[in-house]
CSV table of N, CA and C in Angstrom, one decimal:
chain,number,residue,atom,x,y,z
A,1,GLN,N,0.3,1.2,-23.0
A,1,GLN,CA,0.7,0.0,-22.7
A,1,GLN,C,1.4,-0.1,-21.2
A,2,VAL,N,0.9,-0.8,-20.3
A,2,VAL,CA,1.4,-1.2,-18.9
A,2,VAL,C,1.9,-2.3,-18.4
A,3,GLN,N,2.7,-2.5,-18.0
A,3,GLN,CA,3.2,-3.6,-17.3
A,3,GLN,C,3.7,-3.5,-15.8
A,4,LEU,N,2.8,-4.4,-15.2
A,4,LEU,CA,2.8,-4.6,-13.7
A,4,LEU,C,3.4,-5.7,-12.9
A,5,VAL,N,4.1,-5.6,-12.0
A,5,VAL,CA,5.1,-6.5,-11.1
A,5,VAL,C,4.8,-6.1,-9.8
A,6,GLU,N,4.3,-7.2,-8.9
A,6,GLU,CA,4.0,-6.7,-7.4
A,6,GLU,C,4.9,-7.5,-6.9
A,7,SER,N,5.2,-6.9,-5.6
A,7,SER,CA,6.5,-7.5,-4.8
A,7,SER,C,5.9,-7.3,-3.3
A,8,GLY,N,6.7,-7.8,-2.4
A,8,GLY,CA,6.5,-7.3,-0.7
A,8,GLY,C,5.6,-8.4,-0.3
A,9,GLY,N,5.1,-9.6,-0.9
A,9,GLY,CA,4.5,-10.2,-0.1
A,9,GLY,C,5.4,-10.9,0.8
A,10,GLY,N,4.8,-11.9,1.6
A,10,GLY,CA,5.5,-13.0,2.7
A,10,GLY,C,4.6,-13.4,3.6
A,11,LEU,N,5.1,-14.1,4.7
A,11,LEU,CA,4.7,-14.5,5.8
A,11,LEU,C,4.8,-13.8,7.1
A,12,VAL,N,3.6,-13.4,7.6
A,12,VAL,CA,3.8,-12.6,8.8
A,12,VAL,C,2.6,-12.9,9.8
A,13,GLN,N,2.8,-12.4,11.2
A,13,GLN,CA,2.0,-13.2,12.2
A,13,GLN,C,1.0,-12.0,12.1
A,14,ALA,N,-0.3,-12.5,12.9
A,14,ALA,CA,-1.4,-11.6,12.9
A,14,ALA,C,-1.1,-10.3,13.9
A,15,GLY,N,-1.7,-9.2,13.4
A,15,GLY,CA,-1.2,-8.3,14.2
A,15,GLY,C,0.2,-7.5,13.4
A,16,GLY,N,0.6,-7.9,12.5
A,16,GLY,CA,2.2,-7.6,12.0
A,16,GLY,C,1.6,-6.7,10.6
A,17,SER,N,2.6,-6.3,10.1
A,17,SER,CA,2.5,-5.3,8.9
A,17,SER,C,3.2,-5.7,7.7
A,18,LEU,N,2.6,-5.4,6.6
A,18,LEU,CA,3.7,-5.7,5.0
A,18,LEU,C,3.4,-4.5,4.2
A,19,ARG,N,4.2,-4.3,3.6
A,19,ARG,CA,3.9,-3.3,2.4
A,19,ARG,C,3.9,-3.6,1.1
A,20,LEU,N,3.3,-3.9,0.2
A,20,LEU,CA,3.0,-4.3,-0.9
A,20,LEU,C,3.6,-3.3,-2.2
A,21,SER,N,4.2,-3.7,-2.9
A,21,SER,CA,4.9,-2.4,-4.2
A,21,SER,C,4.2,-3.2,-5.4
A,22,CYS,N,3.8,-2.2,-6.2
A,22,CYS,CA,3.3,-2.7,-7.6
A,22,CYS,C,4.2,-1.8,-8.6
A,23,ALA,N,5.4,-2.2,-9.3
A,23,ALA,CA,6.0,-1.4,-10.1
A,23,ALA,C,5.5,-1.3,-11.4
A,24,ALA,N,5.2,-0.1,-12.0
A,24,ALA,CA,4.7,-0.3,-13.4
A,24,ALA,C,5.6,0.4,-14.3
A,25,SER,N,5.3,0.1,-15.7
A,25,SER,CA,6.2,0.6,-16.9
A,25,SER,C,5.2,0.9,-17.9
A,26,GLY,N,5.5,1.8,-18.4
A,26,GLY,CA,4.6,2.4,-19.6
A,26,GLY,C,4.2,3.9,-19.7
A,27,ARG,N,4.2,4.6,-20.6
A,27,ARG,CA,4.6,6.0,-20.9
A,27,ARG,C,3.3,6.9,-20.3
A,28,THR,N,2.5,6.1,-20.1
A,28,THR,CA,1.2,7.0,-19.4
A,28,THR,C,0.9,6.5,-18.2
A,29,PHE,N,1.7,6.1,-17.4
A,29,PHE,CA,1.5,5.4,-16.1
A,29,PHE,C,0.7,6.5,-15.0
A,30,SER,N,1.4,7.6,-15.2
A,30,SER,CA,0.7,8.9,-14.3
A,30,SER,C,-0.8,9.1,-14.8
A,31,ARG,N,-1.5,8.6,-15.7
A,31,ARG,CA,-2.8,8.8,-16.1
A,31,ARG,C,-3.5,7.7,-15.6
A,32,TYR,N,-3.1,6.8,-14.8
A,32,TYR,CA,-3.8,5.6,-14.7
A,32,TYR,C,-4.1,5.3,-13.2
A,33,SER,N,-5.3,5.0,-13.3
A,33,SER,CA,-5.9,4.8,-11.5
A,33,SER,C,-5.8,3.2,-11.6
A,34,MET,N,-5.4,3.3,-10.3
A,34,MET,CA,-4.7,1.8,-9.7
A,34,MET,C,-5.5,1.1,-8.9
A,35,GLY,N,-5.4,-0.1,-8.5
A,35,GLY,CA,-6.2,-0.9,-7.7
A,35,GLY,C,-5.5,-2.0,-7.3
A,36,TRP,N,-5.9,-2.3,-6.1
A,36,TRP,CA,-5.4,-3.8,-5.5
A,36,TRP,C,-6.7,-4.7,-5.3
A,37,PHE,N,-6.4,-5.9,-5.7
A,37,PHE,CA,-7.4,-6.9,-5.4
A,37,PHE,C,-6.6,-8.4,-5.0
A,38,ARG,N,-7.3,-8.9,-4.3
A,38,ARG,CA,-6.6,-10.4,-3.4
A,38,ARG,C,-7.7,-11.5,-3.8
A,39,GLN,N,-7.2,-12.5,-3.8
A,39,GLN,CA,-7.9,-13.8,-4.0
A,39,GLN,C,-7.4,-14.9,-3.0
A,40,ALA,N,-8.3,-15.2,-2.2
A,40,ALA,CA,-7.9,-16.7,-1.3
A,40,ALA,C,-8.4,-17.9,-2.1
A,41,PRO,N,-7.6,-19.0,-1.5
A,41,PRO,CA,-8.0,-20.3,-2.1
A,41,PRO,C,-9.7,-20.7,-2.0
A,42,GLY,N,-10.0,-21.1,-3.2
A,42,GLY,CA,-11.5,-21.3,-3.3
A,42,GLY,C,-12.4,-20.3,-3.4
A,43,LYS,N,-12.0,-19.0,-3.3
A,43,LYS,CA,-12.8,-17.9,-3.1
A,43,LYS,C,-12.6,-16.9,-4.3
A,44,GLU,N,-13.6,-16.2,-4.7
A,44,GLU,CA,-13.5,-15.2,-5.9
A,44,GLU,C,-12.3,-14.1,-5.4
A,45,ARG,N,-12.1,-13.5,-6.4
A,45,ARG,CA,-11.0,-12.5,-6.1
A,45,ARG,C,-12.0,-11.2,-5.7
A,46,GLU,N,-11.4,-10.5,-5.1
A,46,GLU,CA,-12.1,-9.5,-4.1
A,46,GLU,C,-11.4,-8.2,-4.1
A,47,PHE,N,-12.0,-7.0,-4.5
A,47,PHE,CA,-11.5,-5.9,-4.3
A,47,PHE,C,-11.0,-5.4,-2.9
A,48,VAL,N,-9.8,-4.8,-2.9
A,48,VAL,CA,-9.1,-4.4,-1.6
A,48,VAL,C,-9.2,-2.6,-1.6
A,49,ALA,N,-8.6,-2.3,-2.4
A,49,ALA,CA,-8.2,-0.6,-2.2
A,49,ALA,C,-8.1,-0.3,-4.0
A,50,ALA,N,-8.3,1.0,-4.0
A,50,ALA,CA,-8.0,1.7,-5.1
A,50,ALA,C,-7.9,3.4,-5.3
A,51,ILE,N,-7.0,3.8,-6.1
A,51,ILE,CA,-6.6,5.2,-6.1
A,51,ILE,C,-6.8,5.7,-7.3
A,52,SER,N,-7.1,7.1,-7.4
A,52,SER,CA,-7.6,7.7,-8.8
A,52,SER,C,-6.3,8.1,-9.4
A,53,SER,N,-6.2,8.6,-10.5
A,53,SER,CA,-5.1,8.8,-11.4
A,53,SER,C,-4.1,10.0,-10.7
A,54,ASN,N,-4.8,11.2,-10.5
A,54,ASN,CA,-4.1,11.9,-9.6
A,54,ASN,C,-3.8,11.8,-8.3
A,55,GLY,N,-4.3,10.6,-7.5
A,55,GLY,CA,-4.2,10.6,-6.1
A,55,GLY,C,-5.0,11.1,-5.1
A,56,GLY,N,-6.2,11.6,-5.6
A,56,GLY,CA,-7.2,12.6,-4.8
A,56,GLY,C,-8.0,11.8,-4.2
A,57,ASN,N,-8.6,10.5,-4.6
A,57,ASN,CA,-9.3,9.9,-4.3
A,57,ASN,C,-8.9,8.5,-4.0
A,58,THR,N,-9.5,7.9,-2.8
A,58,THR,CA,-9.1,6.4,-2.7
A,58,THR,C,-10.1,5.9,-2.4
A,59,GLY,N,-10.5,4.5,-2.3
A,59,GLY,CA,-11.4,3.7,-2.2
A,59,GLY,C,-11.0,2.5,-1.5
A,60,TYR,N,-11.6,1.8,-0.1
A,60,TYR,CA,-11.3,0.6,0.3
A,60,TYR,C,-12.5,-0.2,0.8
A,61,GLU,N,-12.1,-1.5,0.7
A,61,GLU,CA,-13.1,-2.4,1.1
A,61,GLU,C,-13.1,-2.2,2.7
A,62,ASP,N,-14.6,-2.6,2.9
A,62,ASP,CA,-14.8,-2.3,4.5
A,62,ASP,C,-13.9,-2.8,5.4
A,63,SER,N,-13.6,-4.1,5.0
A,63,SER,CA,-12.9,-5.1,6.0
A,63,SER,C,-11.3,-4.3,6.2
A,64,VAL,N,-10.8,-3.8,5.2
A,64,VAL,CA,-9.6,-3.3,5.5
A,64,VAL,C,-9.5,-2.0,5.8
A,65,LYS,N,-10.5,-1.2,5.7
A,65,LYS,CA,-10.9,0.3,6.0
A,65,LYS,C,-9.9,0.5,7.4
A,66,GLY,N,-9.0,1.5,7.4
A,66,GLY,CA,-8.4,1.8,8.7
A,66,GLY,C,-7.3,1.2,8.9
A,67,ARG,N,-6.9,0.0,8.1
A,67,ARG,CA,-6.0,-0.9,8.3
A,67,ARG,C,-5.1,-0.6,7.4
A,68,PHE,N,-5.4,-0.6,6.1
A,68,PHE,CA,-4.8,-0.7,4.7
A,68,PHE,C,-4.5,0.6,4.3
A,69,THR,N,-3.5,1.1,3.4
A,69,THR,CA,-3.5,2.5,3.0
A,69,THR,C,-3.0,2.3,1.6
A,70,ILE,N,-3.6,2.8,0.5
A,70,ILE,CA,-3.0,2.7,-0.8
A,70,ILE,C,-2.4,4.1,-1.3
A,71,SER,N,-1.2,4.1,-1.8
A,71,SER,CA,-0.7,5.4,-2.3
A,71,SER,C,0.1,5.3,-3.3
A,72,GLY,N,0.6,6.1,-4.1
A,72,GLY,CA,1.0,6.0,-5.2
A,72,GLY,C,2.3,7.1,-5.7
A,73,ASP,N,3.6,6.7,-6.0
A,73,ASP,CA,4.6,7.5,-6.4
A,73,ASP,C,4.9,7.5,-7.9
A,74,THR,N,4.7,8.5,-8.5
A,74,THR,CA,4.6,8.6,-9.9
A,74,THR,C,6.0,8.8,-10.5
A,75,ALA,N,6.9,9.5,-9.7
A,75,ALA,CA,8.2,9.5,-10.1
A,75,ALA,C,9.1,8.1,-10.0
A,76,LYS,N,8.3,7.2,-9.2
A,76,LYS,CA,8.8,5.9,-9.3
A,76,LYS,C,8.4,4.9,-10.0
A,77,ASN,N,7.1,5.4,-10.5
A,77,ASN,CA,5.9,4.6,-11.3
A,77,ASN,C,5.5,3.1,-10.6
A,78,THR,N,5.4,3.7,-9.2
A,78,THR,CA,4.9,2.5,-8.1
A,78,THR,C,3.9,3.0,-7.4
A,79,VAL,N,2.8,1.9,-7.2
A,79,VAL,CA,1.7,1.7,-6.1
A,79,VAL,C,2.2,1.1,-5.0
A,80,TYR,N,1.8,1.4,-3.9
A,80,TYR,CA,2.1,0.7,-2.6
A,80,TYR,C,0.5,0.4,-2.0
A,81,LEU,N,0.6,-0.7,-1.2
A,81,LEU,CA,-0.4,-1.0,-0.4
A,81,LEU,C,0.4,-1.4,1.0
A,82,GLN,N,0.1,-0.4,1.7
A,82,GLN,CA,0.4,-0.6,3.3
A,82,GLN,C,-0.6,-1.3,4.0
A,83,MET,N,-0.1,-2.6,4.8
A,83,MET,CA,-1.2,-3.0,5.5
A,83,MET,C,-0.6,-3.4,6.8
A,84,ARG,N,-1.5,-3.0,7.6
A,84,ARG,CA,-1.3,-2.9,9.2
A,84,ARG,C,-2.5,-3.9,9.8
A,85,SER,N,-2.1,-4.3,10.9
A,85,SER,CA,-2.8,-5.2,11.8
A,85,SER,C,-3.4,-6.4,11.0
A,86,LEU,N,-2.5,-6.9,10.4
A,86,LEU,CA,-2.9,-8.0,9.5
A,86,LEU,C,-3.8,-9.1,10.3
A,87,LYS,N,-4.9,-9.7,9.7
A,87,LYS,CA,-5.6,-10.8,10.2
A,87,LYS,C,-5.4,-11.9,9.5
A,88,PRO,N,-5.5,-13.5,9.9
A,88,PRO,CA,-5.4,-14.5,8.9
A,88,PRO,C,-6.3,-14.2,7.8
A,89,GLU,N,-7.6,-13.7,7.9
A,89,GLU,CA,-8.4,-13.5,6.8
A,89,GLU,C,-7.8,-12.8,5.7
A,90,ASP,N,-6.8,-12.0,5.9
A,90,ASP,CA,-6.0,-11.3,4.8
A,90,ASP,C,-5.4,-11.7,3.8
A,91,SER,N,-5.3,-13.5,4.2
A,91,SER,CA,-4.3,-14.1,3.5
A,91,SER,C,-4.9,-14.5,2.1
A,92,ALA,N,-4.0,-14.0,1.3
A,92,ALA,CA,-4.2,-14.3,-0.2
A,92,ALA,C,-3.3,-13.9,-1.2
A,93,VAL,N,-3.5,-14.1,-2.3
A,93,VAL,CA,-2.8,-13.7,-3.6
A,93,VAL,C,-3.1,-12.3,-3.9
A,94,TYR,N,-2.4,-11.2,-3.6
A,94,TYR,CA,-2.7,-10.1,-4.1
A,94,TYR,C,-1.9,-9.3,-5.4
A,95,TYR,N,-3.0,-8.9,-6.2
A,95,TYR,CA,-2.9,-8.5,-7.3
A,95,TYR,C,-3.0,-7.1,-7.4
A,96,CYS,N,-2.1,-6.5,-8.4
A,96,CYS,CA,-2.2,-5.0,-8.8
A,96,CYS,C,-2.9,-4.7,-10.0
A,97,ALA,N,-3.6,-3.9,-10.4
A,97,ALA,CA,-4.1,-3.5,-11.5
A,97,ALA,C,-4.3,-2.1,-12.1
A,98,ALA,N,-4.5,-1.8,-13.2
A,98,ALA,CA,-4.3,-0.6,-13.5
A,98,ALA,C,-5.5,-0.3,-14.8
A,99,THR,N,-6.0,0.9,-14.7
A,99,THR,CA,-7.0,1.3,-15.8
A,99,THR,C,-6.7,2.8,-16.0
A,100,GLY,N,-7.0,3.2,-17.7
A,100,GLY,CA,-7.0,4.6,-18.1
A,100,GLY,C,-8.4,4.9,-17.9
A,101,THR,N,-9.3,4.4,-17.4
A,101,THR,CA,-11.0,4.8,-17.4
A,101,THR,C,-10.8,6.1,-16.7
A,102,PRO,N,-11.4,7.4,-17.2
A,102,PRO,CA,-11.6,8.3,-16.6
A,102,PRO,C,-13.0,8.2,-15.5
A,103,TYR,N,-13.0,9.4,-15.1
A,103,TYR,CA,-14.4,9.5,-13.9
A,103,TYR,C,-14.6,8.5,-12.7
A,104,TYR,N,-13.4,8.5,-11.9
A,104,TYR,CA,-13.2,7.7,-10.8
A,104,TYR,C,-14.6,7.7,-9.9
A,105,THR,N,-15.1,6.6,-9.5
A,105,THR,CA,-16.0,6.3,-8.7
A,105,THR,C,-15.8,5.1,-7.8
A,106,SER,N,-15.9,5.3,-6.6
A,106,SER,CA,-15.7,4.3,-5.9
A,106,SER,C,-16.2,2.7,-6.0
A,107,SER,N,-17.6,3.0,-6.5
A,107,SER,CA,-18.3,1.7,-6.5
A,107,SER,C,-17.8,1.1,-8.0
A,108,TYR,N,-17.7,1.9,-9.0
A,108,TYR,CA,-17.1,1.3,-10.3
A,108,TYR,C,-15.8,0.4,-10.1
A,109,PHE,N,-14.9,1.3,-9.3
A,109,PHE,CA,-13.3,1.0,-9.3
A,109,PHE,C,-13.1,-0.3,-8.1
A,110,ALA,N,-14.2,-0.6,-7.8
A,110,ALA,CA,-14.4,-1.7,-7.0
A,110,ALA,C,-14.5,-3.1,-7.4
A,111,THR,N,-14.9,-2.8,-8.7
A,111,THR,CA,-14.8,-3.9,-9.5
A,111,THR,C,-14.1,-4.2,-10.4
A,112,GLU,N,-13.7,-5.1,-11.1
A,112,GLU,CA,-12.7,-5.7,-11.9
A,112,GLU,C,-13.0,-5.1,-13.4
A,113,GLY,N,-14.3,-4.8,-13.5
A,113,GLY,CA,-14.4,-3.9,-14.8
A,113,GLY,C,-13.5,-2.8,-15.6
A,114,PRO,N,-13.2,-1.9,-14.7
A,114,PRO,CA,-12.4,-1.0,-15.5
A,114,PRO,C,-11.1,-1.2,-15.7
A,115,TYR,N,-10.3,-2.3,-14.9
A,115,TYR,CA,-8.9,-2.4,-15.3
A,115,TYR,C,-8.5,-3.1,-16.4
A,116,ASP,N,-7.6,-2.5,-17.1
A,116,ASP,CA,-7.2,-3.2,-18.2
A,116,ASP,C,-5.6,-4.0,-17.9
A,117,TYR,N,-4.9,-3.7,-17.0
A,117,TYR,CA,-3.9,-4.4,-16.9
A,117,TYR,C,-3.6,-5.1,-15.5
A,118,TRP,N,-3.2,-6.3,-15.4
A,118,TRP,CA,-3.0,-7.0,-14.1
A,118,TRP,C,-1.5,-7.4,-13.9
A,119,GLY,N,-1.0,-7.5,-12.7
A,119,GLY,CA,0.2,-8.1,-12.2
A,119,GLY,C,0.0,-9.6,-12.3
A,120,GLN,N,1.2,-10.2,-11.8
A,120,GLN,CA,1.3,-11.5,-11.7
A,120,GLN,C,0.9,-12.3,-10.3
A,121,GLY,N,0.5,-11.2,-9.5
A,121,GLY,CA,0.4,-11.4,-7.9
A,121,GLY,C,1.4,-12.0,-6.9
A,122,THR,N,1.2,-11.6,-5.7
A,122,THR,CA,2.1,-11.8,-4.6
A,122,THR,C,1.4,-12.6,-3.6
A,123,GLN,N,2.0,-13.4,-2.9
A,123,GLN,CA,1.4,-14.0,-1.8
A,123,GLN,C,1.7,-13.3,-0.5
A,124,VAL,N,0.4,-13.5,0.1
A,124,VAL,CA,0.4,-12.8,1.4
A,124,VAL,C,0.1,-13.9,2.5
A,125,THR,N,0.8,-14.3,3.6
A,125,THR,CA,0.0,-15.3,4.4
A,125,THR,C,0.3,-14.7,6.0
A,126,VAL,N,-0.7,-14.7,6.4
A,126,VAL,CA,-0.9,-14.0,7.8
A,126,VAL,C,-1.1,-15.4,8.6
A,127,SER,N,-0.5,-15.7,9.8
A,127,SER,CA,-0.6,-16.8,10.7
A,127,SER,C,-1.2,-16.4,12.0
A,128,SER,N,-1.8,-16.9,12.8
A,128,SER,CA,-2.2,-17.0,14.0
A,128,SER,C,-1.4,-17.3,14.8
């Protein structure tokens, strides 16, 4: 059983940075792979980034590659999304998700399919 709570969203100007945090509770947190997704008004929820349970593999949606970095701190039961060079099109509600599914692949973990637990979301708004 895992519970996830996102924080760190807010208002930022284009070109700025934000760091999102996802605090997790649960005995097996260190065994879970984690993902970030986002949903803008009127659009489908889309994949942003994922990290394997051991931190050895990461994947990113093409539009954020080179700007966003996903990382985890198992001691703090927290996963982060460092966002740099933000653009207005990055504006969305950002969701943290967790899965115990083994055999990490970038393609599968870029879908919502493997994720068992979801946070409530945190709003990111990037102004021009």
